PDB file of C-alpha atoms and ligand atoms in Angstrom:
ATOM      1  CA  MET V  28     145.260 138.752  51.358  1.00  0.00           C
ATOM      2  CA  GLU V  29     142.542 137.460  53.687  1.00  0.00           C
ATOM      3  CA  SER V  30     141.839 133.707  53.447  1.00  0.00           C
ATOM      4  CA  PRO V  31     138.637 132.704  51.573  1.00  0.00           C
ATOM      5  CA  ASP V  32     136.955 131.346  54.726  1.00  0.00           C
ATOM      6  CA  LYS V  33     137.453 134.605  56.651  1.00  0.00           C
ATOM      7  CA  ARG V  34     136.246 136.509  53.605  1.00  0.00           C
ATOM      8  CA  TRP V  35     133.141 134.302  53.420  1.00  0.00           C
ATOM      9  CA  ALA V  36     132.367 134.891  57.088  1.00  0.00           C
ATOM     10  CA  ARG V  37     132.487 138.628  56.335  1.00  0.00           C
ATOM     11  CA  ILE V  38     130.314 138.250  53.216  1.00  0.00           C
ATOM     12  CA  LEU V  39     127.650 136.442  55.249  1.00  0.00           C
ATOM     13  CA  ALA V  40     127.798 138.975  58.086  1.00  0.00           C
ATOM     14  CA  GLU V  41     127.456 141.856  55.628  1.00  0.00           C
ATOM     15  CA  TYR V  42     124.739 140.553  53.309  1.00  0.00           C
ATOM     16  CA  LEU V  43     122.641 138.427  55.668  1.00  0.00           C
ATOM     17  CA  GLY V  44     122.801 141.344  58.108  1.00  0.00           C
ATOM     18  CA  LYS V  45     121.835 143.912  55.485  1.00  0.00           C
ATOM     19  CA  PHE V  46     118.735 141.944  54.486  1.00  0.00           C
ATOM     20  CA  ARG V  47     117.899 140.918  58.048  1.00  0.00           C
ATOM     21  CA  ILE V  48     118.199 137.218  57.332  1.00  0.00           C
ATOM     22  CA  GLU V  49     118.436 135.388  60.618  1.00  0.00           C
ATOM     23  CA  LEU V  50     119.563 131.799  60.818  1.00  0.00           C
ATOM     24  CA  PRO V  51     118.410 129.498  63.608  1.00  0.00           C
ATOM     25  CA  ARG V  52     120.810 127.590  65.844  1.00  0.00           C
ATOM     26  CA  PHE V  53     122.426 124.611  64.064  1.00  0.00           C
ATOM     27  CA  PRO V  54     121.020 125.636  60.669  1.00  0.00           C
ATOM     28  CA  LEU V  55     120.654 123.312  57.717  1.00  0.00           C
ATOM     29  CA  VAL V  56     122.992 124.538  54.967  1.00  0.00           C
ATOM     30  CA  LEU V  57     123.234 123.405  51.344  1.00  0.00           C
ATOM     31  CA  ASP V  58     126.220 123.998  49.045  1.00  0.00           C
ATOM     32  CA  VAL V  59     125.247 123.283  45.422  1.00  0.00           C
ATOM     33  CA  GLY V  60     127.855 122.640  42.713  1.00  0.00           C
ATOM     34  CA  CYS V  61     130.293 122.768  45.614  1.00  0.00           C
ATOM     35  CA  GLY V  62     133.529 121.463  44.071  1.00  0.00           C
ATOM     36  CA  ASN V  63     136.511 121.698  46.419  1.00  0.00           C
ATOM     37  CA  ALA V  64     135.413 125.240  47.369  1.00  0.00           C
ATOM     38  CA  ALA V  65     133.225 123.430  49.933  1.00  0.00           C
ATOM     39  CA  VAL V  66     136.193 123.684  52.323  1.00  0.00           C
ATOM     40  CA  TRP V  67     136.255 127.482  52.358  1.00  0.00           C
ATOM     41  CA  ASN V  68     132.501 127.791  52.139  1.00  0.00           C
ATOM     42  CA  TYR V  69     132.009 125.430  55.084  1.00  0.00           C
ATOM     43  CA  LEU V  70     134.663 127.135  57.214  1.00  0.00           C
ATOM     44  CA  GLY V  71     133.200 130.557  56.359  1.00  0.00           C
ATOM     45  CA  VAL V  72     129.704 129.461  57.391  1.00  0.00           C
ATOM     46  CA  ALA V  73     131.040 127.820  60.576  1.00  0.00           C
ATOM     47  CA  GLU V  74     132.946 130.964  61.493  1.00  0.00           C
ATOM     48  CA  TYR V  75     129.924 133.198  60.833  1.00  0.00           C
ATOM     49  CA  LEU V  76     127.739 130.946  63.016  1.00  0.00           C
ATOM     50  CA  LYS V  77     130.354 130.867  65.778  1.00  0.00           C
ATOM     51  CA  ASP V  78     130.485 134.684  65.827  1.00  0.00           C
ATOM     52  CA  LYS V  79     126.689 134.732  66.155  1.00  0.00           C
ATOM     53  CA  GLY V  80     126.604 131.976  68.812  1.00  0.00           C
ATOM     54  CA  LEU V  81     124.532 129.745  66.541  1.00  0.00           C
ATOM     55  CA  GLY V  82     126.506 126.503  66.857  1.00  0.00           C
ATOM     56  CA  MET V  83     127.628 124.248  64.040  1.00  0.00           C
ATOM     57  CA  PRO V  84     125.819 123.882  60.718  1.00  0.00           C
ATOM     58  CA  HIS V  85     124.312 120.701  59.338  1.00  0.00           C
ATOM     59  CA  TYR V  86     126.107 121.078  56.034  1.00  0.00           C
ATOM     60  CA  ILE V  87     125.286 119.168  52.853  1.00  0.00           C
ATOM     61  CA  ALA V  88     127.546 119.693  49.853  1.00  0.00           C
ATOM     62  CA  VAL V  89     126.432 118.493  46.433  1.00  0.00           C
ATOM     63  CA  ASP V  90     128.211 118.190  43.118  1.00  0.00           C
ATOM     64  CA  LYS V  91     127.406 116.080  40.092  1.00  0.00           C
ATOM     65  CA  GLU V  92     131.036 114.929  39.951  1.00  0.00           C
ATOM     66  CA  GLU V  93     132.443 113.003  42.907  1.00  0.00           C
ATOM     67  CA  ALA V  94     135.943 113.952  41.718  1.00  0.00           C
ATOM     68  CA  ALA V  95     135.060 117.649  41.974  1.00  0.00           C
ATOM     69  CA  PHE V  96     134.868 117.492  45.801  1.00  0.00           C
ATOM     70  CA  GLN V  97     137.281 114.641  46.536  1.00  0.00           C
ATOM     71  CA  LYS V  98     139.909 116.878  48.129  1.00  0.00           C
ATOM     72  CA  ALA V  99     137.327 118.811  50.189  1.00  0.00           C
ATOM     73  CA  LYS V 100     135.801 115.532  51.398  1.00  0.00           C
ATOM     74  CA  SER V 101     139.168 114.243  52.570  1.00  0.00           C
ATOM     75  CA  GLN V 102     139.819 117.527  54.412  1.00  0.00           C
ATOM     76  CA  LEU V 103     136.403 117.961  56.038  1.00  0.00           C
ATOM     77  CA  GLY V 104     135.675 114.312  56.897  1.00  0.00           C
ATOM     78  CA  GLU V 105     132.549 113.906  59.016  1.00  0.00           C
ATOM     79  CA  LEU V 106     131.841 117.624  59.295  1.00  0.00           C
ATOM     80  CA  VAL V 107     130.060 117.705  55.936  1.00  0.00           C
ATOM     81  CA  THR V 108     127.773 115.271  54.133  1.00  0.00           C
ATOM     82  CA  PHE V 109     128.943 115.096  50.526  1.00  0.00           C
ATOM     83  CA  LEU V 110     126.618 113.869  47.819  1.00  0.00           C
ATOM     84  CA  ALA V 111     127.435 113.169  44.180  1.00  0.00           C
ATOM     85  CA  CYS V 112     124.223 113.779  42.229  1.00  0.00           C
ATOM     86  CA  ASP V 113     122.698 115.886  39.508  1.00  0.00           C
ATOM     87  CA  ALA V 114     121.158 118.829  41.364  1.00  0.00           C
ATOM     88  CA  GLN V 115     118.543 119.174  38.604  1.00  0.00           C
ATOM     89  CA  THR V 116     116.722 116.447  40.547  1.00  0.00           C
ATOM     90  CA  LEU V 117     118.088 117.343  43.981  1.00  0.00           C
ATOM     91  CA  SER V 118     114.816 116.670  45.807  1.00  0.00           C
ATOM     92  CA  ASP V 119     115.201 112.977  44.888  1.00  0.00           C
ATOM     93  CA  TYR V 120     118.355 112.930  47.022  1.00  0.00           C
ATOM     94  CA  VAL V 121     117.898 115.399  49.876  1.00  0.00           C
ATOM     95  CA  LYS V 122     114.943 116.360  52.004  1.00  0.00           C
ATOM     96  CA  GLY V 123     114.605 119.221  54.343  1.00  0.00           C
ATOM     97  CA  SER V 124     114.029 122.826  54.763  1.00  0.00           C
ATOM     98  CA  PHE V 125     117.352 124.584  54.186  1.00  0.00           C
ATOM     99  CA  HIS V 126     118.024 127.824  56.050  1.00  0.00           C
ATOM    100  CA  LEU V 127     120.908 128.790  53.803  1.00  0.00           C
ATOM    101  CA  ALA V 128     121.803 127.614  50.296  1.00  0.00           C
ATOM    102  CA  LEU V 129     125.137 128.578  48.747  1.00  0.00           C
ATOM    103  CA  CYS V 130     126.174 128.253  45.142  1.00  0.00           C
ATOM    104  CA  THR V 131     129.556 129.717  44.267  1.00  0.00           C
ATOM    105  CA  HIS V 132     130.542 130.284  40.649  1.00  0.00           C
ATOM    106  CA  PRO V 133     127.910 128.242  38.789  1.00  0.00           C
ATOM    107  CA  ASP V 134     129.147 127.990  35.195  1.00  0.00           C
ATOM    108  CA  LEU V 135     126.120 129.359  33.367  1.00  0.00           C
ATOM    109  CA  THR V 136     127.959 130.589  30.294  1.00  0.00           C
ATOM    110  CA  THR V 137     130.623 127.951  29.853  1.00  0.00           C
ATOM    111  CA  SER V 138     128.696 124.810  30.871  1.00  0.00           C
ATOM    112  CA  PRO V 139     127.517 122.777  27.857  1.00  0.00           C
ATOM    113  CA  GLN V 140     123.932 122.730  29.159  1.00  0.00           C
ATOM    114  CA  GLY V 141     123.992 126.430  29.984  1.00  0.00           C
ATOM    115  CA  PRO V 142     121.575 128.607  31.947  1.00  0.00           C
ATOM    116  CA  LYS V 143     118.542 126.315  31.451  1.00  0.00           C
ATOM    117  CA  MET V 144     120.287 123.560  33.388  1.00  0.00           C
ATOM    118  CA  TRP V 145     121.095 125.943  36.262  1.00  0.00           C
ATOM    119  CA  GLN V 146     117.522 127.236  36.185  1.00  0.00           C
ATOM    120  CA  ARG V 147     116.352 123.672  36.888  1.00  0.00           C
ATOM    121  CA  VAL V 148     118.894 123.450  39.732  1.00  0.00           C
ATOM    122  CA  PHE V 149     117.628 126.715  41.273  1.00  0.00           C
ATOM    123  CA  THR V 150     114.021 125.532  40.909  1.00  0.00           C
ATOM    124  CA  GLU V 151     114.970 122.486  43.000  1.00  0.00           C
ATOM    125  CA  VAL V 152     116.767 124.693  45.531  1.00  0.00           C
ATOM    126  CA  ALA V 153     113.687 126.949  45.738  1.00  0.00           C
ATOM    127  CA  GLY V 154     111.583 123.904  46.626  1.00  0.00           C
ATOM    128  CA  LEU V 155     114.031 122.888  49.362  1.00  0.00           C
ATOM    129  CA  LEU V 156     114.469 126.338  50.953  1.00  0.00           C
ATOM    130  CA  ASP V 157     112.882 127.157  54.277  1.00  0.00           C
ATOM    131  CA  PRO V 158     110.315 129.998  53.917  1.00  0.00           C
ATOM    132  CA  ARG V 159     112.688 132.200  55.939  1.00  0.00           C
ATOM    133  CA  GLY V 160     115.776 130.802  54.219  1.00  0.00           C
ATOM    134  CA  CYS V 161     118.071 132.457  51.724  1.00  0.00           C
ATOM    135  CA  LEU V 162     119.984 131.511  48.592  1.00  0.00           C
ATOM    136  CA  VAL V 163     123.381 133.175  48.104  1.00  0.00           C
ATOM    137  CA  VAL V 164     125.053 132.822  44.694  1.00  0.00           C
ATOM    138  CA  THR V 165     128.313 134.356  43.500  1.00  0.00           C
ATOM    139  CA  SER V 166     129.911 134.661  40.087  1.00  0.00           C
ATOM    140  CA  PHE V 167     133.331 135.725  38.885  1.00  0.00           C
ATOM    141  CA  TRP V 168     132.279 137.616  35.742  1.00  0.00           C
ATOM    142  CA  VAL V 169     129.328 139.490  34.370  1.00  0.00           C
ATOM    143  CA  GLN V 170     128.870 136.889  31.600  1.00  0.00           C
ATOM    144  CA  ASP V 171     127.651 134.462  34.243  1.00  0.00           C
ATOM    145  CA  HIS V 172     125.993 136.974  36.516  1.00  0.00           C
ATOM    146  CA  ILE V 173     123.405 138.348  34.090  1.00  0.00           C
ATOM    147  CA  PRO V 174     122.039 134.936  32.987  1.00  0.00           C
ATOM    148  CA  LEU V 175     122.229 133.900  36.637  1.00  0.00           C
ATOM    149  CA  GLN V 176     119.802 136.668  37.574  1.00  0.00           C
ATOM    150  CA  VAL V 177     117.391 135.502  34.877  1.00  0.00           C
ATOM    151  CA  ALA V 178     117.712 131.842  35.925  1.00  0.00           C
ATOM    152  CA  VAL V 179     117.059 132.609  39.614  1.00  0.00           C
ATOM    153  CA  ASP V 180     114.067 134.787  38.761  1.00  0.00           C
ATOM    154  CA  ARG V 181     112.602 132.118  36.460  1.00  0.00           C
ATOM    155  CA  ALA V 182     113.165 129.512  39.167  1.00  0.00           C
ATOM    156  CA  GLY V 183     110.511 131.357  41.168  1.00  0.00           C
ATOM    157  CA  LEU V 184     112.708 133.063  43.738  1.00  0.00           C
ATOM    158  CA  ARG V 185     112.575 136.690  44.803  1.00  0.00           C
ATOM    159  CA  ILE V 186     115.885 138.483  44.304  1.00  0.00           C
ATOM    160  CA  LEU V 187     116.801 140.680  47.273  1.00  0.00           C
ATOM    161  CA  TYR V 188     120.121 141.900  45.917  1.00  0.00           C
ATOM    162  CA  SER V 189     122.194 141.389  42.802  1.00  0.00           C
ATOM    163  CA  GLY V 190     125.370 143.354  42.156  1.00  0.00           C
ATOM    164  CA  THR V 191     129.031 143.701  43.007  1.00  0.00           C
ATOM    165  CA  ASN V 192     130.257 142.067  46.181  1.00  0.00           C
ATOM    166  CA  ILE V 193     132.129 144.408  48.508  1.00  0.00           C
ATOM    167  CA  PHE V 194     134.329 141.492  49.654  1.00  0.00           C
ATOM    168  CA  PRO V 195     135.569 139.841  46.443  1.00  0.00           C
ATOM    169  CA  GLY V 196     138.512 137.430  46.296  1.00  0.00           C
ATOM    170  CA  ARG V 197     141.585 137.599  44.121  1.00  0.00           C
ATOM    171  CA  ILE V 198     141.671 138.249  40.391  1.00  0.00           C
ATOM    172  CA  PHE V 199     142.778 134.982  38.758  1.00  0.00           C
ATOM    173  CA  ASP V 200     142.471 135.728  35.028  1.00  0.00           C
ATOM    174  CA  ARG V 201     141.101 138.113  32.441  1.00  0.00           C
ATOM    175  CA  ALA V 202     138.278 137.449  29.946  1.00  0.00           C
ATOM    176  CA  SER V 203     138.859 137.990  26.203  1.00  0.00           C
ATOM    177  CA  ASP V 204     136.999 141.315  26.445  1.00  0.00           C
ATOM    178  CA  GLY V 205     139.385 142.421  29.204  1.00  0.00           C
ATOM    179  CA  GLU V 206     137.051 141.887  32.163  1.00  0.00           C
ATOM    180  CA  PRO V 207     139.077 140.798  35.217  1.00  0.00           C
ATOM    181  CA  LEU V 208     137.843 137.441  36.511  1.00  0.00           C
ATOM    182  CA  GLN V 209     137.678 137.594  40.270  1.00  0.00           C
ATOM    183  CA  TYR V 210     136.394 135.112  42.860  1.00  0.00           C
ATOM    184  CA  ASP V 211     132.970 136.062  44.230  1.00  0.00           C
ATOM    185  CA  LYS V 212     133.068 139.323  42.276  1.00  0.00           C
ATOM    186  CA  TYR V 213     129.273 139.507  42.014  1.00  0.00           C
ATOM    187  CA  ILE V 214     126.728 138.323  44.544  1.00  0.00           C
ATOM    188  CA  LEU V 215     123.022 137.586  44.456  1.00  0.00           C
ATOM    189  CA  LEU V 216     120.686 136.931  47.377  1.00  0.00           C
ATOM    190  CA  ALA V 217     117.226 135.481  46.895  1.00  0.00           C
ATOM    191  CA  ARG V 218     114.345 134.202  48.953  1.00  0.00           C
ATOM    192  CA  LYS V 219     111.239 132.160  48.339  1.00  0.00           C
ATOM    193  CA  LEU V 220     108.321 134.197  46.977  1.00  0.00           C
ATOM    194  CA  SER V 221     106.346 133.101  50.044  1.00  0.00           C
ATOM    195  CA  GLY V 222     109.098 134.288  52.416  1.00  0.00           C
ATOM    196  CA  PRO V 223     109.119 137.506  54.424  1.00  0.00           C
ATOM    197  CA  GLU V 224     109.624 140.806  52.621  1.00  0.00           C
ATOM    198  CA  GLY V 225     113.112 142.199  52.835  1.00  0.00           C
TER     199      GLY V 225
HETATM  200  C1  SAM D 328     132.688 126.458  38.052  1.00  0.00           C
HETATM  201  S1  SAM D 328     132.546 125.092  39.143  1.00  0.00           S
HETATM  202  C2  SAM D 328     132.412 125.920  40.733  1.00  0.00           C
HETATM  203  C3  SAM D 328     132.836 125.017  41.849  1.00  0.00           C
HETATM  204  C4  SAM D 328     132.848 125.684  43.239  1.00  0.00           C
HETATM  205  N1  SAM D 328     131.513 125.985  43.712  1.00  0.00           N
HETATM  206  C5  SAM D 328     133.731 126.922  43.264  1.00  0.00           C
HETATM  207  O1  SAM D 328     133.258 127.994  43.643  1.00  0.00           O
HETATM  208  O2  SAM D 328     134.917 126.786  42.937  1.00  0.00           O
HETATM  209  C6  SAM D 328     130.854 124.552  38.891  1.00  0.00           C
HETATM  210  C7  SAM D 328     130.565 123.247  39.634  1.00  0.00           C
HETATM  211  O3  SAM D 328     129.182 122.922  39.453  1.00  0.00           O
HETATM  212  C8  SAM D 328     129.072 121.514  39.279  1.00  0.00           C
HETATM  213  N2  SAM D 328     127.813 121.244  38.574  1.00  0.00           N
HETATM  214  C9  SAM D 328     127.491 121.576  37.304  1.00  0.00           C
HETATM  215  N3  SAM D 328     126.271 121.145  37.002  1.00  0.00           N
HETATM  216  C10 SAM D 328     125.782 120.513  38.100  1.00  0.00           C
HETATM  217  C11 SAM D 328     124.575 119.831  38.398  1.00  0.00           C
HETATM  218  N4  SAM D 328     123.603 119.713  37.501  1.00  0.00           N
HETATM  219  N5  SAM D 328     124.416 119.292  39.629  1.00  0.00           N
HETATM  220  C12 SAM D 328     125.407 119.401  40.568  1.00  0.00           C
HETATM  221  N6  SAM D 328     126.590 120.028  40.329  1.00  0.00           N
HETATM  222  C13 SAM D 328     126.771 120.572  39.123  1.00  0.00           C
HETATM  223  C14 SAM D 328     130.315 121.148  38.484  1.00  0.00           C
HETATM  224  O4  SAM D 328     130.647 119.764  38.562  1.00  0.00           O
HETATM  225  C15 SAM D 328     131.381 122.051  39.109  1.00  0.00           C
HETATM  226  O5  SAM D 328     132.040 121.431  40.192  1.00  0.00           O
END
């Protein structure tokens, strides 16, 4: 099977291309609730940018638990700025106008604070997105994906696409109702309300 970074480069080429989202050279990229997946996400973004001749990203990866990204931080070193903070108040920690924000597998259903907490995170992300920027979120089961759609909408973003991802990863488990749990099975793209139509 294709490695997750190559798969992510393809996901970005497919979905950013489909919705005509163009990144500038050396874009500012945010990875929220990154965990150790920051490694694959970063490499996927870097590979996508290389294919487009857009240089290296300025990549900021955030997770509320330092331990969640420890391995990724040791692997990526200086390439990525890692930040341990609660993304519900992200604008207290990072400034800027992000061209791309990624959030892979936010735990809307299983997290103790649930969808309301993630809604606050997406509201912060919305405030930090460039007007031409894009948020890309993936989930591994429908139980997260449906509340995710609601949370992103309530955060004041405009959903461009929400549905199955044509480049999912491997199935790693099965839910109690039989649904196969698969990395990046569903994908959602959203923009600021003030951004260009698309
Ligand atoms: C299911 S894990 C997904 C990790 C990674 N993105 C992936 O795809 O494997 C959800 C991550 O979100 C982080 N998280 C949860 N709430 C957060 C918050 N309020 N601020 C920042 N990170 C948060 C958790 O610590 C955890 O690492």
